[in-house]
């Protein structure tokens, strides 16, 4: 069986989509295409990972029948949970600062339900794809719905692409990764020629169009995600394949054609994979009856934004880290540059190290690295957060506290207010001591803490630091932008009960922290626009509060400034599995109270949220929602951060050939270029400040 990379596709939004209208059948026709696929699967299974022609998979998917009644119920089931999502009204009528097109999720679901009941979908797959594409239009990495058929089949173009500039300043061109790799490795017989067309379309236009169907809000971030990445992601093969190469099954083209600038052409076969044991499948009806209806939706009930492997493993393609500066799972690591020997590099692949205890390893690795930086008198620091898709907020605040121990990080967050959320918050916010201890232990097993329960009132204070006297005082609700929300609150970072297993470093807890290791002027945040979720909050703290420099790399072949953050800036993502965990706790606490009124109210109001799906998605953790908004300091409109104008990087450069195989090449280039004010590095020749007028962190003394 092929090991699926679906979890990464969900977290980092590497799903490559095309419009449903682009789906086409080919000459592959069969009265029982699924049985033919099963036969091919069995013939290949003993010797290799089974692969198929995409058209053969598409023919099978079209044989999977649709139950129109269940399809309509599936839409209603999803609508129930959409109540937790915070930005539905903003997506319908976005402010002018929001770049993507508007999407009315509720109206779109209504249309899909109407079509299903009218019998206008010819297969289960067509229905699933319509619902999937609607959710993708939300362009939010926290808003995810992976239907069973869409998620259990993958398609791969058997070519990896890279976007390369000759000097980092001139507009880049698109090349085959294999050609660039061979040329760099010394194979002089291979002279890379740039791709000029893909499937007869201009290469740039084609790639930009493909990028629009990802869950990023910035076009440059989407463009970067299409290419093979030099960034090692813990738990995945290296190099990481771009979204052009691999994705969920959303087109049925058996080949992709390429035309090169030197006039040559190549037509390369695409492949499709099934992430299930296909051997027993006899028909589309069999798939529907035995998988889609009867597959249990597994749930790990974790609030983290992904998992990383445990253990100390040096990242492939990276140099040896500084002693002690490698966390379990390689989620964070530190390096000293040899060429730019006054510069250190802190790489942060994720804020989700994978386990409760690994969070302590994350904290320790940063502490040991910064200690070594001071001992070795390093002057400059590059913080590389490329490809970081988020994780746990307590790690964000701790990392910021270690870098800027004299500052208290600002936080402002809120929830969507509706009856179900209010009831969960009311019960969970009044936990008896014995129950609180049990819940703390259960959450610790899942890699979280009680502060990761968004409906636990005591974990919030007012933004001025004073406590809310009760859940009701926090809940409100307040009417903002035509919807109901809680009051804006701040995280209780000074209370280790809410940040366990960490005690947050720095001014938040008045801990005896080492002095600030680097001045703001000597810190460079290296980004590719793909930062989102907890990573986005970290970037916002570094830019808006600490006023560090920023360098963006890659993006579309133009000279426009590039946004620092291209992904969602939502405050917390919850899967349906985790929502059901919290609701289950609420129901048990209500039952223990012996309060008949409360028990009846909980059972009546919350029972819809524990109903199983009429049609199975890939898992309950493949359906997620943004349940907390982050709000900028001083924003009286309370606009969620992802709908505000994201700061642009002070310097933008393009990838060069040397960057493809060696991250040290990139770090050295950025270090030397920024030391000279951006000359020969930035596309406009100089680095401009994107920093706020507040300079209270520009020196180690916080002055």
XYZ file of C-alpha atoms in Angstrom:
703
model
C 0.000 0.000 0.000
C 1.172 3.491 -0.775
C 1.669 5.687 2.288
C -0.693 8.615 1.906
C 0.518 12.177 2.436
C -3.088 13.309 2.889
C -2.622 14.755 6.422
C 0.043 17.108 5.084
C -2.139 18.001 2.111
C -4.882 19.004 4.548
C -2.619 21.020 7.018
C -0.341 22.778 4.532
C -3.037 22.986 1.807
C -1.004 21.301 -0.882
C -4.170 20.009 -2.566
C -3.969 20.777 -6.292
C -7.423 21.467 -7.665
C -8.879 22.301 -11.004
C -12.385 23.471 -11.796
C -14.977 20.740 -11.945
C -15.650 21.799 -15.512
C -12.121 20.704 -16.420
C -12.940 17.116 -15.579
C -13.190 15.050 -18.694
C -13.512 11.424 -19.556
C -11.214 9.869 -22.115
C -11.211 6.840 -24.309
C -11.199 4.707 -21.157
C -14.725 3.366 -20.929
C -15.986 0.214 -19.327
C -19.218 -1.259 -18.182
C -17.488 -1.852 -14.855
C -14.523 0.487 -14.615
C -14.111 -0.076 -10.861
C -13.736 -3.838 -11.328
C -11.113 -3.204 -13.999
C -9.299 -0.886 -11.612
C -9.379 -3.548 -8.897
C -7.930 -6.091 -11.306
C -5.083 -3.726 -12.176
C -4.530 -3.036 -8.478
C -4.201 -6.741 -7.705
C -1.789 -7.345 -10.575
C 0.549 -4.557 -9.421
C 0.281 -4.851 -5.646
C 2.842 -7.610 -5.156
C 5.682 -5.788 -6.899
C 5.075 -2.045 -6.585
C 2.761 0.699 -5.449
C -0.276 0.370 -7.724
C -0.741 3.271 -10.130
C -3.480 3.928 -12.652
C -4.338 6.128 -15.559
C -6.280 9.124 -14.230
C -8.994 8.516 -16.826
C -9.463 4.975 -15.490
C -9.902 6.295 -11.950
C -12.295 8.959 -13.178
C -14.373 6.347 -15.003
C -14.634 4.342 -11.782
C -15.570 7.400 -9.723
C -18.349 8.172 -12.163
C -19.764 4.704 -11.463
C -20.177 5.400 -7.739
C -23.912 6.069 -7.371
C -25.347 8.980 -5.448
C -28.062 8.722 -2.833
C -29.694 12.111 -3.264
C -31.407 12.058 0.130
C -28.161 11.282 1.945
C -26.347 13.913 -0.118
C -28.821 16.580 1.011
C -28.455 15.400 4.605
C -24.676 15.623 4.256
C -24.985 19.304 3.370
C -27.223 19.883 6.393
C -24.735 18.054 8.625
C -21.928 20.317 7.429
C -24.108 23.424 7.857
C -24.636 22.501 11.511
C -20.917 22.660 12.240
C -20.406 25.776 10.135
C -21.924 27.652 13.088
C -18.527 27.369 14.769
C -16.738 29.061 11.863
C -16.040 32.728 12.577
C -15.687 34.338 9.151
C -18.752 33.233 7.175
C -20.192 36.770 6.994
C -16.802 38.222 6.044
C -16.416 35.744 3.188
C -19.865 36.660 1.883
C -19.171 40.396 1.964
C -15.425 40.923 2.421
C -13.909 44.326 3.187
C -11.890 46.055 0.427
C -8.620 44.931 2.036
C -9.399 41.264 1.271
C -7.846 40.094 -2.001
C -9.795 36.915 -2.984
C -13.304 36.850 -4.408
C -16.323 36.734 -2.115
C -18.061 33.424 -1.477
C -21.431 32.867 0.186
C -20.940 29.486 1.840
C -24.502 29.128 3.102
C -26.044 30.046 -0.245
C -23.605 27.729 -2.001
C -24.593 24.856 0.274
C -28.241 25.608 -0.364
C -27.661 25.390 -4.120
C -25.785 22.089 -3.808
C -28.538 20.644 -1.624
C -31.200 21.753 -4.116
C -29.310 20.158 -7.003
C -28.871 16.941 -5.052
C -32.569 16.659 -4.266
C -33.382 17.412 -7.912
C -31.102 14.578 -9.056
C -28.751 16.874 -10.959
C -25.552 15.100 -9.866
C -24.840 11.973 -11.876
C -22.460 10.432 -9.327
C -21.411 10.645 -5.695
C -18.053 11.971 -6.859
C -19.584 14.925 -8.715
C -21.561 15.845 -5.592
C -18.514 15.542 -3.342
C -16.367 17.604 -5.686
C -18.960 20.389 -5.822
C -19.090 20.602 -2.027
C -15.309 20.372 -1.754
C -14.727 23.145 -4.289
C -17.202 25.412 -2.495
C -15.268 25.100 0.767
C -11.933 25.628 -1.013
C -13.243 28.964 -2.297
C -13.131 30.151 1.309
C -9.326 30.298 0.831
C -8.786 29.462 4.492
C -6.407 26.766 5.709
C -8.592 26.430 8.812
C -11.739 25.769 6.763
C -11.363 22.290 5.306
C -13.713 19.565 4.116
C -12.213 16.447 2.516
C -14.942 14.131 1.163
C -14.215 10.422 1.026
C -13.832 9.921 -2.721
C -11.929 13.161 -3.311
C -9.588 12.444 -0.411
C -8.861 8.776 -1.032
C -7.578 9.195 -4.568
C -4.553 11.264 -5.538
C -3.167 12.372 -8.848
C 0.416 13.131 -9.708
C 2.039 14.883 -12.613
C 5.338 13.041 -12.771
C 7.331 16.248 -13.065
C 8.608 18.581 -10.362
C 8.909 22.245 -11.266
C 11.008 25.066 -9.836
C 10.931 28.813 -10.441
C 14.493 30.116 -10.862
C 16.030 33.550 -11.430
C 19.507 33.932 -12.905
C 20.611 36.320 -10.153
C 17.729 36.544 -7.661
C 16.695 39.914 -9.073
C 15.761 39.234 -12.691
C 12.322 37.724 -13.306
C 12.384 33.952 -12.752
C 11.557 31.243 -15.254
C 10.089 27.776 -14.726
C 12.303 24.710 -15.113
C 12.151 20.986 -14.517
C 13.625 20.347 -11.075
C 15.502 17.306 -12.393
C 17.266 19.406 -15.045
C 18.368 22.043 -12.539
C 19.465 19.389 -10.058
C 21.532 17.547 -12.666
C 23.148 20.758 -13.884
C 24.079 21.876 -10.362
C 25.442 18.414 -9.590
C 27.948 18.760 -12.415
C 26.266 17.044 -15.338
C 27.402 19.415 -18.057
C 25.463 17.554 -20.732
C 22.177 18.866 -19.320
C 21.575 22.534 -20.014
C 18.180 23.421 -18.522
C 15.737 25.097 -20.862
C 12.847 27.025 -19.362
C 9.293 25.787 -19.816
C 7.303 28.190 -21.983
C 3.955 26.373 -22.208
C 2.017 23.731 -20.289
C -0.768 21.990 -22.200
C -0.454 24.692 -24.882
C -1.079 27.507 -22.356
C 1.480 30.134 -21.363
C 3.347 28.635 -18.420
C 2.889 31.598 -16.065
C -0.802 32.007 -16.823
C -1.349 28.280 -16.442
C 0.380 28.121 -13.067
C -1.327 31.227 -11.728
C -4.694 29.716 -12.690
C -3.831 26.493 -10.867
C -2.760 28.495 -7.827
C -6.169 30.129 -7.486
C -7.641 26.847 -6.289
C -5.525 26.582 -3.150
C -6.351 27.729 0.370
C -4.071 30.766 0.408
C -5.273 34.337 0.247
C -2.195 35.750 -1.470
C -1.337 34.956 -5.086
C 2.430 34.873 -4.518
C 2.058 32.346 -1.710
C -0.123 30.197 -3.952
C 2.438 30.424 -6.742
C 5.240 29.304 -4.410
C 3.240 26.286 -3.255
C 3.169 24.886 -6.792
C 6.901 24.194 -6.855
C 9.246 21.666 -5.329
C 10.443 23.132 -2.041
C 13.985 23.184 -0.627
C 12.483 23.313 2.874
C 12.493 20.009 4.743
C 9.160 19.249 6.409
C 9.378 16.801 9.337
C 7.694 13.521 8.495
C 7.677 13.979 4.706
C 10.021 12.890 1.950
C 12.625 15.382 0.766
C 12.372 17.413 -1.340
C 8.716 18.190 -0.695
C 6.714 17.923 -3.895
C 4.857 21.029 -4.992
C 1.129 21.267 -5.571
C 1.669 21.220 -9.338
C 3.073 17.715 -8.967
C 0.719 16.114 -6.460
C -2.743 16.680 -5.119
C -6.147 15.237 -4.435
C -7.992 13.771 -7.395
C -9.504 16.733 -9.214
C -8.643 16.253 -12.888
C -8.560 13.284 -15.224
C -5.859 14.145 -17.743
C -3.697 11.131 -18.582
C -0.791 13.273 -19.798
C 0.637 16.765 -19.454
C 2.512 18.394 -22.325
C 5.410 20.827 -22.003
C 6.987 23.139 -24.568
C 10.422 24.602 -23.819
C 12.085 27.829 -24.866
C 14.605 25.886 -26.976
C 11.714 24.545 -29.068
C 11.684 21.007 -27.693
C 8.536 19.273 -26.452
C 7.740 16.593 -23.908
C 4.531 14.773 -23.132
C 4.682 12.988 -19.785
C 2.161 10.548 -18.350
C 0.291 11.456 -15.181
C -0.433 8.869 -12.488
C -3.278 8.264 -10.074
C -3.192 6.443 -6.735
C -5.796 4.926 -4.445
C -5.252 5.336 -0.706
C -7.230 2.224 0.147
C -7.095 -1.512 -0.430
C -8.791 -1.687 -3.805
C -8.424 -5.418 -4.266
C -11.948 -6.417 -3.188
C -13.780 -3.671 -5.064
C -16.216 -5.067 -7.614
C -18.164 -1.972 -8.673
C -18.961 1.641 -7.908
C -21.868 0.401 -5.817
C -19.424 -1.689 -3.770
C -17.324 1.419 -3.071
C -20.409 3.301 -1.926
C -21.805 0.528 0.275
C -18.598 -0.747 1.856
C -16.479 2.385 2.197
C -18.467 5.598 1.955
C -21.380 4.447 4.112
C -19.575 2.123 6.500
C -16.086 3.537 6.969
C -15.693 4.668 10.588
C -14.557 8.280 10.795
C -11.453 8.081 12.919
C -10.571 10.959 15.193
C -7.450 11.668 17.181
C -9.153 14.535 18.988
C -6.130 16.767 18.921
C -6.180 20.524 18.849
C -2.753 20.821 17.282
C -2.427 21.828 13.641
C -0.518 18.717 12.664
C 1.940 16.188 13.985
C 5.668 15.770 13.639
C 7.745 12.660 14.260
C 9.417 12.384 17.651
C 13.136 11.981 18.215
C 16.198 14.016 17.252
C 16.572 13.695 13.496
C 18.743 16.062 11.461
C 16.754 17.517 8.582
C 17.758 16.253 5.108
C 19.663 18.821 3.093
C 20.467 20.880 6.192
C 23.836 21.366 7.915
C 24.608 20.026 11.373
C 22.716 22.099 13.953
C 24.285 23.853 16.913
C 24.684 21.493 19.873
C 21.390 21.306 21.761
C 19.568 23.395 19.147
C 17.445 20.626 17.646
C 14.013 19.858 19.037
C 12.370 16.418 19.040
C 10.789 15.927 15.640
C 13.048 18.632 14.136
C 10.297 21.238 14.422
C 12.872 23.885 15.359
C 16.647 23.934 14.878
C 19.518 26.425 14.971
C 22.652 26.875 12.856
C 25.761 29.045 12.584
C 26.760 30.194 9.098
C 30.338 29.643 7.968
C 30.599 32.311 5.261
C 28.588 35.011 7.039
C 30.143 33.997 10.333
C 28.500 36.725 12.400
C 25.055 35.331 11.530
C 22.962 32.592 13.101
C 19.847 30.950 11.655
C 16.798 29.716 13.554
C 14.541 27.524 11.412
C 10.975 26.929 12.538
C 9.324 24.302 10.339
C 6.226 24.089 12.522
C 4.812 25.124 15.894
C 3.331 21.654 16.259
C 6.108 19.399 17.589
C 3.799 16.408 17.839
C 3.461 15.576 21.531
C 2.904 17.157 24.918
C 6.468 16.521 26.114
C 7.952 17.631 22.774
C 6.743 21.154 23.537
C 9.350 21.309 26.303
C 11.961 20.154 23.794
C 10.875 22.936 21.437
C 11.331 25.520 24.184
C 14.676 24.072 25.268
C 16.104 23.964 21.727
C 15.475 27.697 21.270
C 16.920 28.475 24.705
C 20.091 26.473 24.029
C 20.480 28.010 20.593
C 20.159 31.600 21.835
C 22.571 30.855 24.675
C 25.120 29.559 22.159
C 24.570 32.652 19.992
C 25.504 34.907 22.892
C 28.500 32.799 23.849
C 29.773 32.928 20.258
C 28.997 36.661 19.958
C 26.699 36.300 16.964
C 25.442 39.677 15.780
C 22.673 38.854 13.303
C 19.825 36.346 13.277
C 17.779 34.950 10.385
C 14.478 33.358 11.413
C 13.379 31.056 8.590
C 9.633 30.315 8.730
C 9.127 29.233 5.119
C 6.502 26.479 4.715
C 5.432 26.841 8.369
C 1.678 26.234 8.535
C 1.170 26.812 12.256
C 0.632 24.816 15.414
C 0.292 25.716 19.095
C 0.004 29.320 20.250
C 1.773 28.721 23.569
C 4.930 27.884 21.579
C 4.532 31.119 19.612
C 4.379 33.207 22.765
C 7.279 31.371 24.354
C 9.497 31.789 21.280
C 8.664 35.493 21.176
C 9.373 35.780 24.903
C 12.814 34.242 24.469
C 13.660 36.580 21.600
C 12.208 39.677 23.294
C 12.147 38.989 27.040
C 11.281 42.595 27.929
C 8.033 42.639 25.975
C 4.609 41.242 26.740
C 3.144 39.874 23.501
C -0.186 41.408 22.564
C -3.155 39.139 21.994
C -6.775 39.813 21.120
C -9.175 37.067 20.132
C -12.864 36.216 20.010
C -15.287 33.405 19.172
C -18.467 33.289 17.148
C -21.450 33.481 19.506
C -24.363 31.088 19.080
C -26.484 29.006 21.452
C -24.424 25.827 21.202
C -21.131 27.607 21.885
C -22.670 29.488 24.797
C -23.915 26.292 26.398
C -20.552 24.529 26.026
C -18.778 27.566 27.468
C -21.225 27.867 30.347
C -20.671 24.262 31.429
C -16.919 24.020 30.790
C -16.213 27.340 32.502
C -17.624 26.037 35.772
C -15.680 22.810 36.096
C -15.626 21.130 39.502
C -11.994 20.671 40.662
C -12.018 16.888 40.251
C -13.343 17.138 36.696
C -10.804 19.826 35.823
C -7.959 17.530 36.880
C -9.296 14.683 34.742
C -9.758 16.943 31.730
C -6.247 18.339 32.100
C -4.879 14.802 32.023
C -6.949 13.866 28.959
C -5.927 16.981 27.054
C -2.280 16.375 27.935
C -2.550 12.934 26.335
C -3.748 14.672 23.168
C -0.876 17.191 23.168
C -2.964 20.111 24.432
C -3.935 21.876 27.628
C -7.031 23.448 29.080
C -6.065 26.714 27.416
C -6.622 25.035 24.052
C -10.320 24.679 24.874
C -11.678 27.842 23.244
C -14.911 27.633 25.236
C -13.215 27.688 28.648
C -13.893 31.194 29.954
C -11.193 31.424 32.664
C -8.484 31.136 29.988
C -9.370 34.650 28.765
C -8.746 38.048 30.302
C -9.730 41.430 28.975
C -7.155 43.042 26.697
C -6.216 45.428 29.517
C -5.253 42.449 31.682
C -8.220 42.337 34.053
C -10.210 39.128 34.328
C -13.690 38.541 33.021
C -15.847 37.854 36.090
C -17.708 35.018 34.356
C -18.253 33.190 31.097
C -21.344 35.337 30.532
C -19.261 38.501 30.814
C -16.912 37.219 28.111
C -19.632 35.712 25.927
C -21.763 38.817 25.402
C -22.741 38.530 22.597
C -21.845 41.602 20.551
C -23.075 42.421 17.044
C -20.145 42.983 14.683
C -20.342 43.056 10.869
C -23.838 41.602 10.942
C -23.004 38.549 13.040
C -22.747 37.700 16.737
C -19.413 37.334 18.507
C -18.057 37.181 22.019
C -16.243 40.144 23.487
C -12.595 40.426 22.505
C -10.362 38.759 25.070
C -6.672 38.071 25.597
C -4.942 34.796 26.381
C -4.053 34.207 30.043
C -0.385 33.638 29.296
C 0.815 34.261 32.842
C -1.080 31.239 34.192
C 0.784 28.009 33.461
C -2.465 26.044 33.845
C -3.463 27.445 30.459
C -0.032 27.157 28.815
C 1.101 23.777 30.195
C 3.508 22.129 29.902
C 5.265 25.462 29.350
C 5.766 28.422 31.589
C 5.957 31.193 29.007
C 9.383 32.829 28.847
C 9.972 36.529 29.260
C 7.948 39.449 30.549
C 4.625 37.601 30.441
C 5.481 35.633 33.563
C 8.267 37.907 34.849
C 10.562 34.917 34.569
C 14.273 35.337 35.112
C 15.066 35.288 31.406
C 18.459 35.885 29.796
C 18.947 39.308 28.189
C 17.591 40.000 24.718
C 20.005 38.193 22.387
C 19.624 40.303 19.205
C 18.478 43.813 18.410
C 15.451 44.151 16.163
C 17.556 45.792 13.448
C 19.717 42.679 13.310
C 16.871 40.167 12.998
C 15.635 39.091 9.563
C 12.387 37.171 9.136
C 12.705 35.001 6.001
C 9.333 34.106 4.466
C 7.778 32.697 1.293
C 4.208 33.837 2.014
C 2.976 30.381 3.046
C 3.051 31.152 6.774
C -0.389 30.771 8.347
C -2.263 30.115 11.580
C 0.072 30.189 14.615
C 2.973 31.021 12.299
C 1.055 34.076 11.085
C 0.592 35.237 14.659
C 4.319 34.798 15.297
C 5.117 36.838 12.184
C 2.695 39.561 13.264
C 4.335 39.810 16.677
C 7.795 40.048 15.122
C 6.734 42.674 12.578
C 4.230 44.817 14.433
C 5.520 44.619 17.977
C 9.215 43.815 17.653
C 9.769 45.657 14.339
C 12.141 43.171 12.712
C 13.233 43.191 9.062
C 11.544 40.921 6.529
C 12.753 39.216 3.353
C 10.315 37.469 1.014
C 11.540 34.922 -1.511
C 9.853 33.604 -4.646
C 6.381 34.451 -5.899
C 5.066 35.356 -9.325
C 7.478 36.690 -11.972
C 6.874 40.385 -11.331
C 8.544 43.175 -9.372
C 5.644 43.954 -7.046
C 6.128 43.867 -3.270
C 5.189 40.562 -1.656
C 2.966 40.014 1.375
C 4.633 38.526 4.434
C 1.635 36.356 5.335
C -0.344 34.630 2.596
C -2.323 32.123 4.650
C -5.052 32.325 7.231
C -4.414 34.409 10.322
C -7.187 32.749 12.294
C -6.628 32.104 15.983
C -7.535 28.434 16.262
C -8.637 25.543 14.097
C -10.836 22.760 15.446
C -11.800 19.557 13.698
C -15.216 18.010 14.089
C -13.514 15.264 16.084
C -12.217 17.814 18.591
C -15.528 19.683 18.698
C -17.218 16.405 19.544
C -14.646 15.818 22.290
C -15.571 19.121 23.943
C -19.278 18.450 23.523
C -18.853 14.977 25.006
C -17.136 16.502 28.043
C -19.995 18.996 28.324
C -22.603 16.234 28.238
C -20.795 14.206 30.910
C -20.437 17.218 33.198
C -24.110 18.041 32.776
C -25.048 14.474 33.680
C -22.866 14.621 36.809
C -24.555 17.830 37.927
C -27.908 16.089 38.501
C -29.485 19.325 37.255
C -32.426 18.047 35.211
C -32.956 21.417 33.526
C -29.311 21.596 32.437
C -29.263 17.958 31.311
C -32.351 18.478 29.144
C -30.971 21.698 27.689
C -27.608 20.133 26.857
C -29.174 17.075 25.256
C -31.577 19.149 23.177
C -29.125 21.815 22.037
C -25.972 19.775 21.532
C -27.235 16.448 20.191
C -27.007 17.631 16.531
C -23.257 18.122 17.015
C -22.592 14.485 17.867
C -24.571 12.980 15.003
C -22.465 10.849 12.645
C -22.148 12.106 9.072
C -24.686 10.638 6.621
C -21.810 10.122 4.165
C -18.333 9.527 5.538
C -15.619 12.115 4.921
C -12.020 10.905 4.982
C -12.157 11.322 8.774
C -13.723 13.654 11.308
C -10.342 15.365 11.504
C -10.495 16.145 7.780
C -13.336 18.599 8.463
C -12.132 21.726 10.269
C -13.258 25.262 11.064
C -11.690 28.486 12.273
C -13.203 28.988 15.724
C -11.142 31.956 16.969
C -10.385 35.253 15.249
C -7.258 37.267 15.925
C -7.816 41.021 16.059
C -5.155 43.697 15.521
C -4.312 46.080 18.338
C -6.370 49.255 18.138
C -8.746 47.923 15.466
C -12.125 49.183 16.622
C -13.827 47.476 13.662
C -12.678 44.092 15.049
C -11.895 42.817 11.560
C -10.262 39.354 11.576
C -6.590 39.715 10.717
C -6.821 37.697 7.500
C -9.289 40.258 6.135
C -6.989 43.209 6.833
C -4.125 44.369 4.643
C -1.083 42.216 5.344
C 2.247 44.075 5.632
C 4.578 43.717 2.666
C 8.128 42.482 3.045
C 10.835 45.124 3.132
C 12.908 43.117 0.646
C 11.899 40.655 -2.036
C 14.183 38.281 -3.912
C 13.670 35.295 -6.204
C 14.968 31.752 -5.877
C 18.221 31.002 -7.668
C 19.490 27.624 -8.840
C 21.739 27.310 -5.784
C 18.735 27.655 -3.494
C 17.117 24.521 -4.901
C 19.391 21.991 -3.207
C 21.056 23.904 -0.401
C 19.290 25.963 2.250
C 22.658 27.296 3.413
C 23.072 28.959 0.014
C 19.860 30.898 0.642
C 20.812 31.856 4.193
C 24.260 33.081 3.118
C 22.762 35.079 0.272
C 20.192 36.725 2.546
C 22.762 37.443 5.269
C 25.247 39.088 2.906
C 22.588 40.963 0.972
C 20.906 42.435 4.034
C 24.269 43.341 5.577
C 24.795 45.565 2.522
C 21.336 47.126 2.751
C 19.741 44.806 0.208
C 22.127 45.480 -2.659
C 22.221 42.557 -5.137
C 19.572 40.776 -3.053
C 16.348 42.787 -3.254
C 14.640 43.231 -6.603
C 14.448 46.992 -6.068
C 18.100 47.151 -5.049
C 17.551 48.158 -1.437
C 15.755 46.947 1.643
C 12.926 49.191 2.806
C 11.493 49.108 6.290
C 8.098 47.496 6.753
C 8.294 48.176 10.447
C 5.863 50.106 12.600
C 6.685 53.443 14.169
C 6.982 51.750 17.553
C 10.631 50.992 18.155
C 10.420 49.828 21.755
C 12.244 46.594 21.005
C 15.083 47.903 18.883
C 17.686 47.287 21.559
C 18.331 44.422 23.959
C 17.275 46.714 26.790
C 13.874 47.267 25.206
C 14.377 50.997 24.686
